[in-house]
Coordinates of N, CA and C in Angstrom, one line a residue:
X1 N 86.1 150.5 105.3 CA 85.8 151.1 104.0 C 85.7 152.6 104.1
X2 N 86.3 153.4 103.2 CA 86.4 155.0 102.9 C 85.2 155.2 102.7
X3 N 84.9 156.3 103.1 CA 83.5 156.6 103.0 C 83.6 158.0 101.6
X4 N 82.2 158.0 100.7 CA 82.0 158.5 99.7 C 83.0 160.0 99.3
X5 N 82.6 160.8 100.8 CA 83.2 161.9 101.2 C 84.9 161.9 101.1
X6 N 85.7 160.8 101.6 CA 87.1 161.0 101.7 C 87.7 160.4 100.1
X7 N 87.0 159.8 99.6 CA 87.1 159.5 98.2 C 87.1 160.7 97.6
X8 N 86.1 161.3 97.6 CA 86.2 162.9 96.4 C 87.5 164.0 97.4
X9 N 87.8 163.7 98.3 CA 88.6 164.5 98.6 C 90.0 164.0 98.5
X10 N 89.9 162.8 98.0 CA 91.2 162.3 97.6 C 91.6 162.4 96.3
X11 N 90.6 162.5 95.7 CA 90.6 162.5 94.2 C 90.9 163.8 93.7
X12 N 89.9 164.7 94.5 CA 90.5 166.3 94.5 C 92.1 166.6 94.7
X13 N 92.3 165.9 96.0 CA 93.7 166.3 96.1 C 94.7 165.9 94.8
X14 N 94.5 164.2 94.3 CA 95.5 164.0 93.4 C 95.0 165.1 92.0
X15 N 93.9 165.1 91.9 CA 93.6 166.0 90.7 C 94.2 167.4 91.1
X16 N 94.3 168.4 92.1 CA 95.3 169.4 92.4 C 96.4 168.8 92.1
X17 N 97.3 168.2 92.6 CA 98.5 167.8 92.5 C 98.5 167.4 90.8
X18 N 97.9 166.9 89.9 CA 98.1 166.8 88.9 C 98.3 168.1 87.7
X19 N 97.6 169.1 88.1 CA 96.8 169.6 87.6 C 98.2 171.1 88.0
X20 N 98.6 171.1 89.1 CA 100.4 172.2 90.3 C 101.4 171.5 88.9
X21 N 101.4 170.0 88.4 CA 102.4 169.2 87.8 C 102.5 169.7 87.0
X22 N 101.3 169.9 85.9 CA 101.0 169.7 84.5 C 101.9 171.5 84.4
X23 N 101.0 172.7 85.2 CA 101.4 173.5 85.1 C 103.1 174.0 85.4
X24 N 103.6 173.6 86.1 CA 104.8 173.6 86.1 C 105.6 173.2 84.9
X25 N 105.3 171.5 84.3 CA 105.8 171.2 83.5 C 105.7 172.3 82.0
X26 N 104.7 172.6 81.6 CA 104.4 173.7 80.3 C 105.0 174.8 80.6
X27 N 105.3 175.4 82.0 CA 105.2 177.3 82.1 C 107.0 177.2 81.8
X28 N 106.5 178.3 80.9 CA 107.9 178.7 80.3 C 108.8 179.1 81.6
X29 N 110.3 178.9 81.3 CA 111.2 179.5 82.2 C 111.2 181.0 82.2
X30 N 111.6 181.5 83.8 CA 111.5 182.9 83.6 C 112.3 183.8 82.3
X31 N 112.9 183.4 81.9 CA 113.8 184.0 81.1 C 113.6 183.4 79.3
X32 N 112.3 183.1 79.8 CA 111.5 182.9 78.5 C 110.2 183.4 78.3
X33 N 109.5 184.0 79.4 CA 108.7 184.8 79.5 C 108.5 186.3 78.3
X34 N 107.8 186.3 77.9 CA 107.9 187.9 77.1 C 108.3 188.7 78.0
X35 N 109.1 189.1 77.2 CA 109.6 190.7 77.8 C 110.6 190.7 78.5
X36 N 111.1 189.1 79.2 CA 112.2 189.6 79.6 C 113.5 188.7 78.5
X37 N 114.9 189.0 79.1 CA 115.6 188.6 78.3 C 115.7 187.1 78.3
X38 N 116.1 187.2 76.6 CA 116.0 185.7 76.0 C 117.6 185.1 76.3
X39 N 117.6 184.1 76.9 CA 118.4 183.1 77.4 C 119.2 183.0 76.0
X40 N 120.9 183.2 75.9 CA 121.8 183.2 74.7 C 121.4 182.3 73.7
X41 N 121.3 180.9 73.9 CA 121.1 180.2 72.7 C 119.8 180.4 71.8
X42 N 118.8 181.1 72.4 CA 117.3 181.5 71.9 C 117.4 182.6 71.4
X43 N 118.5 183.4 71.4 CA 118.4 185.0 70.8 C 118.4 184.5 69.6
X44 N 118.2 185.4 68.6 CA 118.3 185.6 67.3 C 118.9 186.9 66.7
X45 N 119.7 186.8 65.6 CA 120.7 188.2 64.8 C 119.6 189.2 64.7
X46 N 119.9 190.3 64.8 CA 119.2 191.7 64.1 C 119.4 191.9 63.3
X47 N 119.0 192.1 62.1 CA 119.2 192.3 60.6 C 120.7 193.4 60.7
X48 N 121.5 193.4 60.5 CA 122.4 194.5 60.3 C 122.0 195.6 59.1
X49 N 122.1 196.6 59.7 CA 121.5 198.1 58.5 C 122.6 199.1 58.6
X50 N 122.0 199.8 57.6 CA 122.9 201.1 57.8 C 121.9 202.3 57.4
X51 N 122.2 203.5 57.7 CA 121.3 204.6 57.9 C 121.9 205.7 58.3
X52 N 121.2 206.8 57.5 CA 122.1 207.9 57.5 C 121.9 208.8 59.0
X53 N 122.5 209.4 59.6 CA 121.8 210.1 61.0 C 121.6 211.9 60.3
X54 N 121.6 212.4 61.3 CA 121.1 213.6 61.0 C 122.0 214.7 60.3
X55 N 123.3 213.7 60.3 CA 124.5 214.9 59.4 C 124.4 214.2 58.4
X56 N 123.8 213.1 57.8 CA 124.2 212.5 57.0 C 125.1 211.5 56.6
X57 N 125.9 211.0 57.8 CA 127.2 210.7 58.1 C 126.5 208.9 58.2
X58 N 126.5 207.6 56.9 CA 126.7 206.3 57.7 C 126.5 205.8 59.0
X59 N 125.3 205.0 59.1 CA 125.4 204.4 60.9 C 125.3 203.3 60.5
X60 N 125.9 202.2 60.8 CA 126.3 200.6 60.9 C 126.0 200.2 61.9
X61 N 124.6 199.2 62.3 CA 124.7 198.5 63.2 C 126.1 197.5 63.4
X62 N 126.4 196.4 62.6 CA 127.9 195.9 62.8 C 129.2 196.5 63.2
X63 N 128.8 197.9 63.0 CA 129.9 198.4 63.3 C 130.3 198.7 64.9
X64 N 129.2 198.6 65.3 CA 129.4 198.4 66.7 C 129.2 197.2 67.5
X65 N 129.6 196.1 66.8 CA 129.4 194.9 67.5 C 130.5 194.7 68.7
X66 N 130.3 194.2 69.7 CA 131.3 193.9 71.1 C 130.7 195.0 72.0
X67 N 129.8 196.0 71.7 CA 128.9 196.7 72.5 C 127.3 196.0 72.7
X68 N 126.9 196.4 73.9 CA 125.6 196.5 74.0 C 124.5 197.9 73.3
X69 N 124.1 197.3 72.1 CA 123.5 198.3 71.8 C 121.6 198.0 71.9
X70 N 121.3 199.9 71.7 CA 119.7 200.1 71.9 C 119.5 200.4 70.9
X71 N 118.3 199.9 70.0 CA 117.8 200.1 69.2 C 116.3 200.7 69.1
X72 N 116.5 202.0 68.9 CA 114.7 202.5 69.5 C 113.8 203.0 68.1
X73 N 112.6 203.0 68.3 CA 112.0 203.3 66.8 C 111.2 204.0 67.5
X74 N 111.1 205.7 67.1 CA 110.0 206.3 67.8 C 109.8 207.1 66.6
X75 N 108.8 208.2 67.2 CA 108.4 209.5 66.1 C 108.2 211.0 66.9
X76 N 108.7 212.1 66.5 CA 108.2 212.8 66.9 C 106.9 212.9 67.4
X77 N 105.8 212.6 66.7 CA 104.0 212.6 67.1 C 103.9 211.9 68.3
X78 N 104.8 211.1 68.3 CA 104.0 209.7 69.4 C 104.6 210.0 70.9
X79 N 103.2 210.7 71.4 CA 103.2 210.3 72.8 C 104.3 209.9 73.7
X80 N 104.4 208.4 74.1 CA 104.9 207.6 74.7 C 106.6 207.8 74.1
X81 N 106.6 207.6 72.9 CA 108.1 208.1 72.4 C 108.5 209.4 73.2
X82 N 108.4 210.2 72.9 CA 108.4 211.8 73.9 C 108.2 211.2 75.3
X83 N 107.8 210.7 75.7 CA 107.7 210.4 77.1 C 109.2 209.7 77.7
X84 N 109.4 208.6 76.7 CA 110.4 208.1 76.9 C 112.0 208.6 76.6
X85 N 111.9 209.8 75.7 CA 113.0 210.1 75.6 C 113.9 210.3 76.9
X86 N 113.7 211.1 77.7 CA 114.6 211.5 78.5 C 115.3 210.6 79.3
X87 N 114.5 209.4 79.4 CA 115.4 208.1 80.1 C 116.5 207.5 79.1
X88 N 116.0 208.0 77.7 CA 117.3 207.4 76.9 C 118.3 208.0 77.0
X89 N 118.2 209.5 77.1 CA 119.2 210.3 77.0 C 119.9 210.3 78.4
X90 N 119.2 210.0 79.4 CA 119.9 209.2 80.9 C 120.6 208.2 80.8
X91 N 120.5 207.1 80.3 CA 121.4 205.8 79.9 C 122.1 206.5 79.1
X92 N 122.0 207.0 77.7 CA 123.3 207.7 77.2 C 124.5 208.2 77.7
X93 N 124.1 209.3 79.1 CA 124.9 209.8 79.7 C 125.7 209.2 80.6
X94 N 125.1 208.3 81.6 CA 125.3 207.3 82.2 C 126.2 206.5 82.0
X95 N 126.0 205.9 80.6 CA 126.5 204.4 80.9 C 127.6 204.6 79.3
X96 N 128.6 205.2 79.2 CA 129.7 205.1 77.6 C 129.6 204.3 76.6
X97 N 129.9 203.0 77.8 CA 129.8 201.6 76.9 C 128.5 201.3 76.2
X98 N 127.4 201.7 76.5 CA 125.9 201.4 75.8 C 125.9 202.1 74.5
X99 N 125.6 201.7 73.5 CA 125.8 202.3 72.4 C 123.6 202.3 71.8
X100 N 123.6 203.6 72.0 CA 122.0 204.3 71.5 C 121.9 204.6 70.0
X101 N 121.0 204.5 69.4 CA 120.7 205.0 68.2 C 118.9 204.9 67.7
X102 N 118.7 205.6 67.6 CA 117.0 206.3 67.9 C 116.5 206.1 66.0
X103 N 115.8 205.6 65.6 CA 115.9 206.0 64.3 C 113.9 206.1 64.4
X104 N 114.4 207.6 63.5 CA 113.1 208.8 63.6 C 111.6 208.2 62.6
X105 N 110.9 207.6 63.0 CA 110.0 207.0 61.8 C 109.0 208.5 61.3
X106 N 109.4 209.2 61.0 CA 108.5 210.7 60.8 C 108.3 211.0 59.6
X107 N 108.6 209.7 58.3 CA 108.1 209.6 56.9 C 108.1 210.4 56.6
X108 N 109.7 210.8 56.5 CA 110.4 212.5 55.8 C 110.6 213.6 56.5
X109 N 110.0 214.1 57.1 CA 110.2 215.3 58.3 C 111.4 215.4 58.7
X110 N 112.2 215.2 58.0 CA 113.5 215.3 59.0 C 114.0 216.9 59.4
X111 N 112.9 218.0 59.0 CA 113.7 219.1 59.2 C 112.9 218.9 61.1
X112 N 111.5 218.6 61.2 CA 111.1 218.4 62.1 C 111.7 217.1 63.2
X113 N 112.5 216.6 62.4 CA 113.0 216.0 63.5 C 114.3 216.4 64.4
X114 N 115.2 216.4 63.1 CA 116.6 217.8 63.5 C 115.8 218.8 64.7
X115 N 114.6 219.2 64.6 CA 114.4 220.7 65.5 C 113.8 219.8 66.9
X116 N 113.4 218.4 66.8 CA 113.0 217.7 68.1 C 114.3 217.6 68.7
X117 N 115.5 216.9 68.0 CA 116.5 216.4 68.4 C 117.3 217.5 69.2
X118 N 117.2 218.7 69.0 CA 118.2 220.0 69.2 C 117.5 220.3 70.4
X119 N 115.8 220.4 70.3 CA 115.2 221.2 71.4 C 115.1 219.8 73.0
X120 N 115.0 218.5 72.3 CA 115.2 217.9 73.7 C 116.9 217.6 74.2
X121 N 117.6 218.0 72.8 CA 119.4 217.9 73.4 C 119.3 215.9 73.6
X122 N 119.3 215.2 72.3 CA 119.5 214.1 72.3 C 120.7 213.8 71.6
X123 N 121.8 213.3 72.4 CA 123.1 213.1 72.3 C 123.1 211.6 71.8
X124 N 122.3 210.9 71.7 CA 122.6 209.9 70.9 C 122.3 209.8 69.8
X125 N 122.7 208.9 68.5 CA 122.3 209.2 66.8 C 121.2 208.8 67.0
X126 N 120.4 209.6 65.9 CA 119.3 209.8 65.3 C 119.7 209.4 64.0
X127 N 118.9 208.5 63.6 CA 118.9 207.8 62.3 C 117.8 208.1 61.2
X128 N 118.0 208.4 60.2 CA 116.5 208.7 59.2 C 116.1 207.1 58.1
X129 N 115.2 206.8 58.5 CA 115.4 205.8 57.4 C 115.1 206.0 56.0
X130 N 115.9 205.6 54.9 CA 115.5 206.1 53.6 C 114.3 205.1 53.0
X131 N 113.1 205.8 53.1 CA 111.5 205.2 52.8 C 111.8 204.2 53.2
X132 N 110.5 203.0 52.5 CA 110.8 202.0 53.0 C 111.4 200.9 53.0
X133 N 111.7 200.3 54.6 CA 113.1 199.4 54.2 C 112.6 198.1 54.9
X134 N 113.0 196.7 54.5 CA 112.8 195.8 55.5 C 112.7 195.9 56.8
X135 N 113.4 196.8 57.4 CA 113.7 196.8 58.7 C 112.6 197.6 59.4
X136 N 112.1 198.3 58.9 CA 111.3 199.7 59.7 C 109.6 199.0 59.0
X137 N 109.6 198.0 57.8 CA 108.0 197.6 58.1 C 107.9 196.5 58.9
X138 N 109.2 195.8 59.4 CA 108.4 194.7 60.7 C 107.7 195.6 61.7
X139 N 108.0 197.0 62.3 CA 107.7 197.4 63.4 C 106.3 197.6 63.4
X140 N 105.2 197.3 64.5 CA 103.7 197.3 64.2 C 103.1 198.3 65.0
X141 N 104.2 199.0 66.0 CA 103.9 200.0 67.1 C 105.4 200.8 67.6
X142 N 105.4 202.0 67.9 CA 105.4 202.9 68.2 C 105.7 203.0 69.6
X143 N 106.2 203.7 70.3 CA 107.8 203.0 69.8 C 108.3 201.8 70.4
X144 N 109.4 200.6 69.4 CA 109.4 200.0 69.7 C 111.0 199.8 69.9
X145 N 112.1 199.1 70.8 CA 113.1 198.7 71.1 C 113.9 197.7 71.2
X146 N 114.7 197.4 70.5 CA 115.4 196.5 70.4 C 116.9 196.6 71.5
X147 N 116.9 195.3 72.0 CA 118.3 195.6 73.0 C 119.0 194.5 72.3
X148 N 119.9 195.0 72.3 CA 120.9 193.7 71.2 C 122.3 193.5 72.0
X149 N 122.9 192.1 72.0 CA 123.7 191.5 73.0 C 125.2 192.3 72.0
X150 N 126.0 191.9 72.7 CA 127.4 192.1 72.0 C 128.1 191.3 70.8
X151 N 126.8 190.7 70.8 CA 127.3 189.5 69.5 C 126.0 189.8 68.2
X152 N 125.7 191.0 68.6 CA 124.1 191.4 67.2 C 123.1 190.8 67.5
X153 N 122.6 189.9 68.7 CA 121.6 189.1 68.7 C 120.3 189.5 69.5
X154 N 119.0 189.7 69.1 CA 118.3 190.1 70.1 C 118.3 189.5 71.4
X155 N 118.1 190.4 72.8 CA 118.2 190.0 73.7 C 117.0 190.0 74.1
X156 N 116.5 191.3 73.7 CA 114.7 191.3 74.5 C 114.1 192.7 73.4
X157 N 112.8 192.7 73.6 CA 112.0 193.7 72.6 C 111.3 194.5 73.5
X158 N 111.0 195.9 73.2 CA 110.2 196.4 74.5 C 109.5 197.0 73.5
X159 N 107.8 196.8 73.1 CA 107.3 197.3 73.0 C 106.3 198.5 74.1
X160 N 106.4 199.7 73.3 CA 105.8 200.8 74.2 C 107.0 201.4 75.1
X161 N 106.3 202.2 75.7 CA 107.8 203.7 76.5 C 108.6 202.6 77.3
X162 N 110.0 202.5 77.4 CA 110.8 201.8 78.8 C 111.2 202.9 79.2
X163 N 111.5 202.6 80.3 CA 111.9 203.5 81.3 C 113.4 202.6 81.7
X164 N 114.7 204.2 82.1 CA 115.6 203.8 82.4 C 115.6 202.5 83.7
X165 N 115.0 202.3 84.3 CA 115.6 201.5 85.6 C 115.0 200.2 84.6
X166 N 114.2 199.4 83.9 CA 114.1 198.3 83.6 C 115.4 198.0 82.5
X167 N 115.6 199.0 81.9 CA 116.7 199.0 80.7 C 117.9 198.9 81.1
X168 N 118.2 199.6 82.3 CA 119.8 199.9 83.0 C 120.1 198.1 83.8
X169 N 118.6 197.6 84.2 CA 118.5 196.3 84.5 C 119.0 195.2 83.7
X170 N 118.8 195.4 82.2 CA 118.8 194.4 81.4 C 119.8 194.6 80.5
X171 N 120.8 195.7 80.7 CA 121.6 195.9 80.1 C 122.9 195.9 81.1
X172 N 123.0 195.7 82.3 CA 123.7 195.5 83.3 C 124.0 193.9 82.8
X173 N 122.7 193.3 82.9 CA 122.8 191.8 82.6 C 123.6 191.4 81.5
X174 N 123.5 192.1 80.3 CA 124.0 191.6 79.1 C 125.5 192.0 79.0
X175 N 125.8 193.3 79.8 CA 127.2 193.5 79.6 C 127.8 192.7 80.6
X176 N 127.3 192.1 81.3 CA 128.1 191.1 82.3 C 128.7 189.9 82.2
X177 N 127.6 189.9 80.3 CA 127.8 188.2 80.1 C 129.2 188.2 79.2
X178 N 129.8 187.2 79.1 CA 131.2 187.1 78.3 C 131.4 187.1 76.8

């Protein structure tokens, strides 16, 4: 007969093992995890917009569809925005096929943003948004990024500064896909 002791340690063990199962069975796949990219059939469309840039000249997200494009929402004031610029303008330079478009949430300032855009030399469009639009009150923080697949679909969201090597990462991925 088992004695009291090998009982609870048998019980323990199937209770671990149940307990390694359960968790396995619920934990999301890695590529369902926040933050990284969402597996093709789970993406969802990005509202298509259009928005004037700093000549005034039409920007159409559709218009660049068959590209991997970035979608960034920052502001002059914000910190982390400023911080992050210079990695954008790194992938800009970097990479042709990535298509950048920065749109300035600076609630009118646009002469202050024209004079950010000139003094940090940001070669990608800068977008103004006219007040407010569907698109610019989902955003709840500063700044925030949208990476969109070649088909308009979100791929992944990066709230807060990215830095080029996670982005060059996940945009390597998406232009790979067919």
């Amino acid at each position: 007969m088992a004695s009291h002791r090998t009982i609870r340690i048998v019980q323990f063990a199937v209770g671990a093992l149940a307990a390694t199962a359960i968790a396995f069975t619920v934990m999301p796949h890695p590529d369902e995890i926040p933050g990284s990219i969402r597996p093709r059939g789970h993406r969802l469309p990005m509202p298509d917009f259009t928005m004037a840039d700093l000549q005034g000249a039409p920007w159409n997200l559709s218009a660049h569809r068959g590209r991997v494009v970035l979608v960034n929402f920052w502001a002059t004031w914000c910190p982390p925005c400023r911080e992050e610029i210079p990695d954008l303008i790194q992938l800009s330079q970097r990479d042709r096929s990535l298509e950048i478009a920065g749109i300035a949430m600076d609630d009118g300032n646009s002469a202050g943003v024209r004079d950010f855009v000139k003094a940090a030399r940001i070669p990608f469009a800068v977008l103004l948004p006219a007040g407010s639009s569907s698109l610019t009150e989902l955003i709840q923080a500063l700044p925030t990024t949208f990476l969109i697949d070649k088909e308009g679909m979100v791929a992944r969201q990066y709230v807060g500064a990215v830095n080029e090597r996670t982005v060059r990462q996940d945009i390597d991925r998406l232009q790979a896909e067919d």
